[in-house]
Amino acid sequence: MSSRALRRLKGEQRAQADLNAFKLADEDDRDDEGQMKSDKTAHKQKNISNIFELIGEADVDVSASDEKAEGISDGQQEGAPLEKDTVKNEKSNKKKKKKKKKTSAESGRDDLSVGDDIDAFLETLEKKKGLSYQSTDNSASEHRPVLYVEHRNLNPETELKRYFGARAVLGDQRSKQRQRQLHRCTWMTVFKDTWPRFSRPGISMSLVESKDGIQHFTFEHNRDYQQVQFKFFDAVESMDPNNFVVLLQFNPYHIDSLLQLSDVCRMQEDQETARDLIERALYSFECAFHPVFSLTSGTCRLDYSRPENRAFYLVLFKHMLFLEKRGCPRTALEYCKLILSLDPDSDPLCMLLIFDFLCLRCHEYTTLIRLYEEWEVKNSSLIVHRNLSQLPNFSFSVGLSYYHLSQQEDISPVENQQLKQKSNVLLQNALIMFPGALMPLLDLCTVQPDAVVSSHAFFGPSSQIGQPPALSELVSLYVGRCHSLWKEAELMLWLEENVRKVLKRVDSHDPYVEDCQNKRKQRYQSAPRNIHRHVLMSEIKEATATLPLEVTTQPGMSFDPLPPLDSIVSYIRPERENMGASNESTLSLFFRSLLPNFNLQRPEDRQEVARAGHELNQEVNRLMVAMRDMLANIQFREPQWEDNHDRDEEEWD
């Protein structure tokens, strides 16, 4: 039985108890016909705070009035011999009335006991549901999967209410709720009154297969949505953001247009509009969910190789970044779990590179340690996904989590010592495995390192220069993202202490140092495509500068960054009537730069003009190459003046 049904039952029982009490009072009034009116008015004027006081006072008044009325009538009619019989009858009648009242009171008490049981049951039910945010249900959370997602934590208002209170967060929304139109109830976002009227844009979700308890879903586009998608590709080629605005006026819930326009607003520092567009796209996706699709089960999968599914990944990722910047790291962590649970094997957006940062931001240290212990495997072939000790962010963050746990006040001294020792070992191993992370970390924290540390060869410039390219990318990503977590004075003292211990181990030729050096040389030669995709979407300048040329030189779009090589295409865009820009003449390209819809070619001579334009482009390219070579070979020499004193001075006039 739900909590709402239990509360309704409780209210009905209380109402029934009150009704019985009033009925009892009415029966007493009917039996006491001889009671005077003054007594009744005085009884009504009393302030009664409890229904049981009403019952008790009615008993006293009724008994008193009965005694007076019967005493007077007996005294007037007969003498003393009859008084004994009348007194006995009166006593028996009073006893019967008292018995009736006791039974009614006992029935009311039984109703009360049932109500108390319901209250206790509701309290236990609320505790089980976890309405309080504090992690008091540790025993229940330990039995859940590490990527378990809770619906209540997907709403950022839950976290903001805990920080600022419900009145500060909701504001005037409570008074406007009655005037709000009815919309579909969603978990990830709420429909806003400022949004356009929602109509299904043409996206649906279907179940592909269900195998071994895992359900594979995919999004699908109907024919109308495909036509809008083709118009979106034309708008992208025009390189004009106004075309996205026009497209959204007629299709306000087109996903890729919302993504692209959100990036344009973010580049223009309009964060509020950019976040609102992402939330609108998220609402459109959630309205298209399959009835069986679940956000919390952890058994639903979406294939990233399908373009229809990639947009959902990107919307969740951008929404997570906005939540973290908004100051809701706990909600952002829940979305990180959701994205990771959609495809934990391949991890297309490489959410493991940000999972530790969000856990440290919201003080979920046990969650990070549990993921590290469950997913860490001794398999050297899985360098990025599962062998988490080979990722710089997990190597440093897990040790930092143990240190924060050791600083808690509600632990014993023995446990404190164990956690502190564990954190020291993990931090030292991280510094030995990734020595190139120390100096950039201290630089971003504006800390001047000790002369002994900066002059040592292990942490010197050679440690950064000699890093493989993939390792340099991972280290730069961690330092650029997590350097703010190390700015506390206590953490810097702890870091300094362990750095000195590492230098002693290096000078004493610890075999672990040589083992880590061999691992760095053998591994991290090239990063997977999902790491490059994560770096591009994170937009951390320290990590973006380390991307290889084959990634930076590729033409990438923000609505689909670095698409997978094995992409599954459901429908193909038809060829346009106008030929591509490479087959057009120079004059046509010039006019197209001014007017994107300009077309100089006629249908009957399109092939001839295209061939002539292609030849003209080749000739222009050859001419440009020749001029470039000529300018590169020009050498300027200083003139040599001859000593001729007989030359005419007027020749310079």
mmCIF file of C-alpha atoms in Angstrom, residues 287-556:
data_model
loop_
_atom_site.group_PDB
_atom_site.id
_atom_site.type_symbol
_atom_site.label_atom_id
_atom_site.label_comp_id
_atom_site.label_asym_id
_atom_site.label_seq_id
_atom_site.Cartn_x
_atom_site.Cartn_y
_atom_site.Cartn_z
ATOM 1 C CA CYS A 287 8.919 12.406 -23.705
ATOM 2 C CA ALA A 288 10.028 9.910 -26.349
ATOM 3 C CA PHE A 289 11.174 7.183 -23.920
ATOM 4 C CA HIS A 290 10.006 3.623 -24.378
ATOM 5 C CA PRO A 291 7.644 2.428 -21.606
ATOM 6 C CA VAL A 292 10.163 -0.235 -20.589
ATOM 7 C CA PHE A 293 13.190 2.098 -20.649
ATOM 8 C CA SER A 294 14.415 2.845 -17.122
ATOM 9 C CA LEU A 295 16.905 5.447 -15.962
ATOM 10 C CA THR A 296 17.648 3.740 -12.656
ATOM 11 C CA SER A 297 17.819 0.029 -13.428
ATOM 12 C CA GLY A 298 21.272 0.143 -15.004
ATOM 13 C CA THR A 299 20.289 -2.559 -17.509
ATOM 14 C CA CYS A 300 19.264 -0.319 -20.431
ATOM 15 C CA ARG A 301 21.796 0.227 -23.213
ATOM 16 C CA LEU A 302 22.064 2.686 -26.113
ATOM 17 C CA ASP A 303 24.478 2.078 -28.976
ATOM 18 C CA TYR A 304 26.646 5.166 -29.549
ATOM 19 C CA SER A 305 27.406 4.131 -33.111
ATOM 20 C CA ARG A 306 23.871 5.128 -34.148
ATOM 21 C CA PRO A 307 23.583 8.882 -34.867
ATOM 22 C CA GLU A 308 20.091 8.998 -33.356
ATOM 23 C CA ASN A 309 21.476 7.835 -29.998
ATOM 24 C CA ARG A 310 24.550 10.069 -30.030
ATOM 25 C CA ALA A 311 22.451 13.194 -29.593
ATOM 26 C CA PHE A 312 21.059 11.833 -26.304
ATOM 27 C CA TYR A 313 24.589 11.223 -25.002
ATOM 28 C CA LEU A 314 25.670 14.735 -25.928
ATOM 29 C CA VAL A 315 22.613 16.358 -24.339
ATOM 30 C CA LEU A 316 23.223 14.496 -21.072
ATOM 31 C CA PHE A 317 26.917 15.408 -21.089
ATOM 32 C CA LYS A 318 26.316 19.113 -21.693
ATOM 33 C CA HIS A 319 23.556 19.156 -19.077
ATOM 34 C CA MET A 320 25.976 17.574 -16.604
ATOM 35 C CA LEU A 321 28.587 20.283 -17.271
ATOM 36 C CA PHE A 322 26.003 23.028 -16.745
ATOM 37 C CA LEU A 323 24.928 21.448 -13.444
ATOM 38 C CA GLU A 324 28.511 21.313 -12.194
ATOM 39 C CA LYS A 325 29.076 24.965 -13.074
ATOM 40 C CA ARG A 326 25.765 25.844 -11.459
ATOM 41 C CA GLY A 327 26.973 24.446 -8.141
ATOM 42 C CA CYS A 328 25.113 21.117 -8.159
ATOM 43 C CA PRO A 329 27.917 18.503 -8.171
ATOM 44 C CA ARG A 330 25.731 15.808 -6.582
ATOM 45 C CA THR A 331 23.176 16.071 -9.353
ATOM 46 C CA ALA A 332 25.971 16.158 -11.945
ATOM 47 C CA LEU A 333 27.395 12.948 -10.460
ATOM 48 C CA GLU A 334 24.015 11.262 -10.885
ATOM 49 C CA TYR A 335 23.978 12.188 -14.578
ATOM 50 C CA CYS A 336 27.542 10.933 -14.895
ATOM 51 C CA LYS A 337 26.396 7.567 -13.539
ATOM 52 C CA LEU A 338 23.487 7.594 -15.977
ATOM 53 C CA ILE A 339 25.715 8.209 -19.010
ATOM 54 C CA LEU A 340 28.183 5.555 -17.880
ATOM 55 C CA SER A 341 25.401 3.003 -17.310
ATOM 56 C CA LEU A 342 24.100 3.415 -20.878
ATOM 57 C CA ASP A 343 27.272 1.778 -22.268
ATOM 58 C CA PRO A 344 29.720 0.834 -19.483
ATOM 59 C CA ASP A 345 31.792 -1.465 -21.692
ATOM 60 C CA SER A 346 32.932 0.995 -24.360
ATOM 61 C CA ASP A 347 32.260 4.247 -22.447
ATOM 62 C CA PRO A 348 31.989 6.384 -25.618
ATOM 63 C CA LEU A 349 32.311 9.725 -23.802
ATOM 64 C CA CYS A 350 34.937 8.400 -21.357
ATOM 65 C CA MET A 351 33.004 9.397 -18.244
ATOM 66 C CA LEU A 352 35.642 7.765 -16.055
ATOM 67 C CA LEU A 353 37.832 10.824 -16.612
ATOM 68 C CA ILE A 354 35.340 13.074 -14.785
ATOM 69 C CA PHE A 355 33.761 10.618 -12.341
ATOM 70 C CA ASP A 356 36.436 11.169 -9.677
ATOM 71 C CA PHE A 357 36.211 14.963 -9.919
ATOM 72 C CA LEU A 358 32.457 14.971 -9.286
ATOM 73 C CA CYS A 359 32.790 12.526 -6.388
ATOM 74 C CA LEU A 360 35.339 14.771 -4.705
ATOM 75 C CA ARG A 361 33.256 17.873 -5.339
ATOM 76 C CA CYS A 362 30.175 16.432 -3.610
ATOM 77 C CA HIS A 363 32.163 14.528 -0.934
ATOM 78 C CA GLU A 364 31.087 11.082 -2.144
ATOM 79 C CA TYR A 365 34.406 9.495 -1.187
ATOM 80 C CA THR A 366 33.061 6.016 -0.537
ATOM 81 C CA THR A 367 31.423 5.905 -3.979
ATOM 82 C CA LEU A 368 34.726 6.668 -5.684
ATOM 83 C CA ILE A 369 36.634 4.107 -3.614
ATOM 84 C CA ARG A 370 33.988 1.465 -4.249
ATOM 85 C CA LEU A 371 34.095 2.004 -8.021
ATOM 86 C CA TYR A 372 37.888 1.820 -7.951
ATOM 87 C CA GLU A 373 37.923 -1.425 -5.985
ATOM 88 C CA GLU A 374 35.203 -3.107 -8.061
ATOM 89 C CA TRP A 375 36.474 -2.082 -11.497
ATOM 90 C CA GLU A 376 40.210 -2.392 -10.934
ATOM 91 C CA VAL A 377 41.464 -5.559 -12.650
ATOM 92 C CA LYS A 378 44.916 -6.916 -13.216
ATOM 93 C CA ASN A 379 44.666 -7.033 -16.978
ATOM 94 C CA SER A 380 47.318 -5.053 -18.816
ATOM 95 C CA SER A 381 45.397 -5.144 -22.096
ATOM 96 C CA LEU A 382 42.660 -2.921 -20.665
ATOM 97 C CA ILE A 383 44.704 0.216 -20.230
ATOM 98 C CA VAL A 384 41.957 2.811 -20.192
ATOM 99 C CA HIS A 385 38.723 1.152 -19.222
ATOM 100 C CA ARG A 386 38.893 -1.162 -16.155
ATOM 101 C CA ASN A 387 42.579 -0.842 -15.223
ATOM 102 C CA LEU A 388 41.842 2.347 -13.354
ATOM 103 C CA SER A 389 45.227 2.581 -11.622
ATOM 104 C CA GLN A 390 46.736 3.475 -15.007
ATOM 105 C CA LEU A 391 44.615 6.632 -15.222
ATOM 106 C CA PRO A 392 46.219 9.667 -13.518
ATOM 107 C CA ASN A 393 42.901 11.011 -12.262
ATOM 108 C CA PHE A 394 42.029 7.818 -10.361
ATOM 109 C CA SER A 395 45.561 7.357 -9.011
ATOM 110 C CA PHE A 396 45.552 10.778 -7.370
ATOM 111 C CA SER A 397 41.842 11.055 -6.515
ATOM 112 C CA VAL A 398 41.507 7.724 -4.702
ATOM 113 C CA GLY A 399 44.411 8.628 -2.432
ATOM 114 C CA LEU A 400 42.816 12.032 -1.859
ATOM 115 C CA SER A 401 39.528 10.331 -0.932
ATOM 116 C CA TYR A 402 41.232 8.187 1.704
ATOM 117 C CA TYR A 403 42.849 11.310 3.122
ATOM 118 C CA HIS A 404 39.509 13.107 3.433
ATOM 119 C CA LEU A 405 37.997 10.056 5.137
ATOM 120 C CA SER A 406 40.855 10.057 7.637
ATOM 121 C CA GLN A 407 40.043 13.661 8.588
ATOM 122 C CA GLN A 408 36.518 12.856 9.730
ATOM 123 C CA GLU A 409 35.792 13.224 13.437
ATOM 124 C CA ASP A 410 33.488 10.247 13.926
ATOM 125 C CA ILE A 411 36.148 7.554 13.431
ATOM 126 C CA SER A 412 38.399 5.845 15.915
ATOM 127 C CA PRO A 413 42.125 6.669 16.199
ATOM 128 C CA VAL A 414 43.054 3.219 14.891
ATOM 129 C CA GLU A 415 40.883 3.632 11.797
ATOM 130 C CA ASN A 416 42.225 7.130 11.336
ATOM 131 C CA GLN A 417 45.775 5.822 11.280
ATOM 132 C CA GLN A 418 44.914 3.090 8.801
ATOM 133 C CA LEU A 419 43.214 5.488 6.404
ATOM 134 C CA LYS A 420 46.068 7.973 6.637
ATOM 135 C CA GLN A 421 48.625 5.284 5.900
ATOM 136 C CA LYS A 422 46.561 4.029 2.951
ATOM 137 C CA SER A 423 46.311 7.538 1.511
ATOM 138 C CA ASN A 424 50.084 8.060 1.829
ATOM 139 C CA VAL A 425 50.859 4.852 -0.049
ATOM 140 C CA LEU A 426 48.424 5.666 -2.874
ATOM 141 C CA LEU A 427 49.692 9.230 -3.278
ATOM 142 C CA GLN A 428 53.315 8.114 -3.381
ATOM 143 C CA ASN A 429 52.516 5.477 -6.002
ATOM 144 C CA ALA A 430 50.681 8.107 -8.065
ATOM 145 C CA LEU A 431 53.639 10.492 -7.897
ATOM 146 C CA ILE A 432 56.064 7.745 -8.934
ATOM 147 C CA MET A 433 53.838 6.587 -11.792
ATOM 148 C CA PHE A 434 53.036 10.113 -13.042
ATOM 149 C CA PRO A 435 55.890 12.437 -12.033
ATOM 150 C CA GLY A 436 55.012 14.908 -14.798
ATOM 151 C CA ALA A 437 51.841 15.962 -12.979
ATOM 152 C CA LEU A 438 53.504 17.575 -9.963
ATOM 153 C CA MET A 439 54.994 20.750 -11.442
ATOM 154 C CA PRO A 440 51.943 21.740 -13.540
ATOM 155 C CA LEU A 441 49.733 21.099 -10.493
ATOM 156 C CA LEU A 442 51.836 23.358 -8.276
ATOM 157 C CA ASP A 443 51.945 25.977 -11.016
ATOM 158 C CA LEU A 444 48.155 26.171 -11.318
ATOM 159 C CA CYS A 445 47.852 26.233 -7.515
ATOM 160 C CA THR A 446 50.307 29.187 -7.455
ATOM 161 C CA VAL A 447 52.693 27.331 -5.158
ATOM 162 C CA GLN A 448 56.428 27.731 -5.464
ATOM 163 C CA PRO A 449 58.095 24.320 -5.134
ATOM 164 C CA ASP A 450 61.084 23.683 -2.938
ATOM 165 C CA ALA A 451 64.537 24.016 -4.508
ATOM 166 C CA VAL A 452 65.277 20.397 -3.697
ATOM 167 C CA VAL A 453 62.172 19.267 -5.570
ATOM 168 C CA SER A 454 62.486 21.575 -8.572
ATOM 169 C CA SER A 455 66.153 20.774 -9.089
ATOM 170 C CA HIS A 456 65.705 17.011 -8.861
ATOM 171 C CA ALA A 457 65.757 15.182 -12.187
ATOM 172 C CA PHE A 458 62.771 12.997 -11.318
ATOM 173 C CA PHE A 459 60.326 15.926 -11.117
ATOM 174 C CA GLY A 460 62.239 18.253 -13.434
ATOM 175 C CA PRO A 461 61.371 19.320 -16.996
ATOM 176 C CA SER A 462 62.570 16.001 -18.383
ATOM 177 C CA SER A 463 59.661 14.237 -16.666
ATOM 178 C CA GLN A 464 57.205 16.295 -18.732
ATOM 179 C CA ILE A 465 59.111 16.283 -22.002
ATOM 180 C CA GLY A 466 59.712 12.539 -21.954
ATOM 181 C CA GLN A 467 56.033 11.655 -21.492
ATOM 182 C CA PRO A 468 54.264 9.754 -24.287
ATOM 183 C CA PRO A 469 51.645 11.871 -26.107
ATOM 184 C CA ALA A 470 48.645 9.991 -24.694
ATOM 185 C CA LEU A 471 49.961 10.255 -21.144
ATOM 186 C CA SER A 472 50.615 13.963 -21.591
ATOM 187 C CA GLU A 473 46.998 14.394 -22.675
ATOM 188 C CA LEU A 474 45.648 12.518 -19.633
ATOM 189 C CA VAL A 475 47.891 14.373 -17.171
ATOM 190 C CA SER A 476 47.006 17.769 -18.648
ATOM 191 C CA LEU A 477 43.317 16.926 -18.450
ATOM 192 C CA TYR A 478 43.537 15.939 -14.788
ATOM 193 C CA VAL A 479 45.630 18.936 -13.758
ATOM 194 C CA GLY A 480 43.473 21.412 -15.649
ATOM 195 C CA ARG A 481 40.250 20.054 -14.157
ATOM 196 C CA CYS A 482 41.183 19.064 -10.592
ATOM 197 C CA HIS A 483 43.801 21.617 -9.561
ATOM 198 C CA SER A 484 41.172 23.540 -7.559
ATOM 199 C CA LEU A 485 40.745 20.536 -5.257
ATOM 200 C CA TRP A 486 44.363 20.829 -4.051
ATOM 201 C CA LYS A 487 44.384 24.475 -2.980
ATOM 202 C CA GLU A 488 43.799 23.810 0.704
ATOM 203 C CA ALA A 489 46.766 24.407 2.987
ATOM 204 C CA GLU A 490 46.436 21.032 4.724
ATOM 205 C CA LEU A 491 46.486 19.204 1.395
ATOM 206 C CA MET A 492 49.618 21.047 0.312
ATOM 207 C CA LEU A 493 51.400 20.058 3.512
ATOM 208 C CA TRP A 494 50.316 16.460 2.985
ATOM 209 C CA LEU A 495 51.518 16.584 -0.628
ATOM 210 C CA GLU A 496 54.870 18.066 0.372
ATOM 211 C CA GLU A 497 55.419 15.358 2.956
ATOM 212 C CA ASN A 498 54.825 12.570 0.438
ATOM 213 C CA VAL A 499 56.918 14.244 -2.273
ATOM 214 C CA ARG A 500 59.931 14.156 0.022
ATOM 215 C CA LYS A 501 59.295 10.469 0.732
ATOM 216 C CA VAL A 502 59.127 9.790 -2.996
ATOM 217 C CA LEU A 503 62.482 11.479 -3.557
ATOM 218 C CA LYS A 504 64.002 9.253 -0.882
ATOM 219 C CA ARG A 505 62.611 6.176 -2.627
ATOM 220 C CA VAL A 506 63.979 7.380 -5.959
ATOM 221 C CA ASP A 507 67.439 8.033 -4.514
ATOM 222 C CA SER A 508 67.455 4.628 -2.836
ATOM 223 C CA HIS A 509 66.691 2.959 -6.223
ATOM 224 C CA ASP A 510 63.351 1.493 -5.269
ATOM 225 C CA PRO A 511 62.445 -1.240 -7.826
ATOM 226 C CA TYR A 512 58.906 0.162 -8.068
ATOM 227 C CA VAL A 513 60.327 3.344 -9.627
ATOM 228 C CA GLU A 514 61.978 1.417 -12.446
ATOM 229 C CA ASP A 515 58.852 -0.694 -12.966
ATOM 230 C CA CYS A 516 56.706 2.431 -13.420
ATOM 231 C CA GLN A 517 59.247 3.879 -15.826
ATOM 232 C CA ASN A 518 59.036 0.786 -18.032
ATOM 233 C CA LYS A 519 55.230 0.937 -17.977
ATOM 234 C CA ARG A 520 55.258 4.558 -19.120
ATOM 235 C CA LYS A 521 57.484 3.687 -22.072
ATOM 236 C CA GLN A 522 55.400 0.719 -23.196
ATOM 237 C CA ARG A 523 51.958 2.202 -22.706
ATOM 238 C CA TYR A 524 50.211 5.479 -23.526
ATOM 239 C CA GLN A 525 51.520 5.594 -27.094
ATOM 240 C CA SER A 526 48.166 6.587 -28.590
ATOM 241 C CA ALA A 527 44.939 7.503 -26.849
ATOM 242 C CA PRO A 528 41.607 5.952 -27.894
ATOM 243 C CA ARG A 529 39.073 7.986 -29.792
ATOM 244 C CA ASN A 530 36.741 8.347 -26.801
ATOM 245 C CA ILE A 531 39.453 10.172 -24.815
ATOM 246 C CA HIS A 532 39.937 12.678 -27.647
ATOM 247 C CA ARG A 533 36.170 13.128 -27.775
ATOM 248 C CA HIS A 534 36.027 13.778 -24.036
ATOM 249 C CA VAL A 535 38.820 16.355 -24.231
ATOM 250 C CA LEU A 536 37.111 18.189 -27.079
ATOM 251 C CA MET A 537 33.786 18.343 -25.245
ATOM 252 C CA SER A 538 35.336 19.344 -21.912
ATOM 253 C CA GLU A 539 37.099 22.354 -23.467
ATOM 254 C CA ILE A 540 39.941 22.439 -20.939
ATOM 255 C CA LYS A 541 42.675 24.462 -22.594
ATOM 256 C CA GLU A 542 45.542 22.584 -20.906
ATOM 257 C CA ALA A 543 44.293 19.312 -22.399
ATOM 258 C CA THR A 544 43.130 20.682 -25.752
ATOM 259 C CA ALA A 545 46.656 21.893 -26.487
ATOM 260 C CA THR A 546 47.940 18.307 -26.286
ATOM 261 C CA LEU A 547 45.563 16.842 -28.885
ATOM 262 C CA PRO A 548 47.318 15.254 -31.886
ATOM 263 C CA LEU A 549 47.193 16.833 -35.332
ATOM 264 C CA GLU A 550 44.973 14.140 -36.811
ATOM 265 C CA VAL A 551 42.265 15.247 -34.370
ATOM 266 C CA THR A 552 42.661 19.018 -34.528
ATOM 267 C CA THR A 553 42.837 19.116 -38.326
ATOM 268 C CA GLN A 554 39.605 17.180 -38.786
ATOM 269 C CA PRO A 555 36.491 19.236 -39.545
ATOM 270 C CA GLY A 556 34.404 18.672 -36.428
#
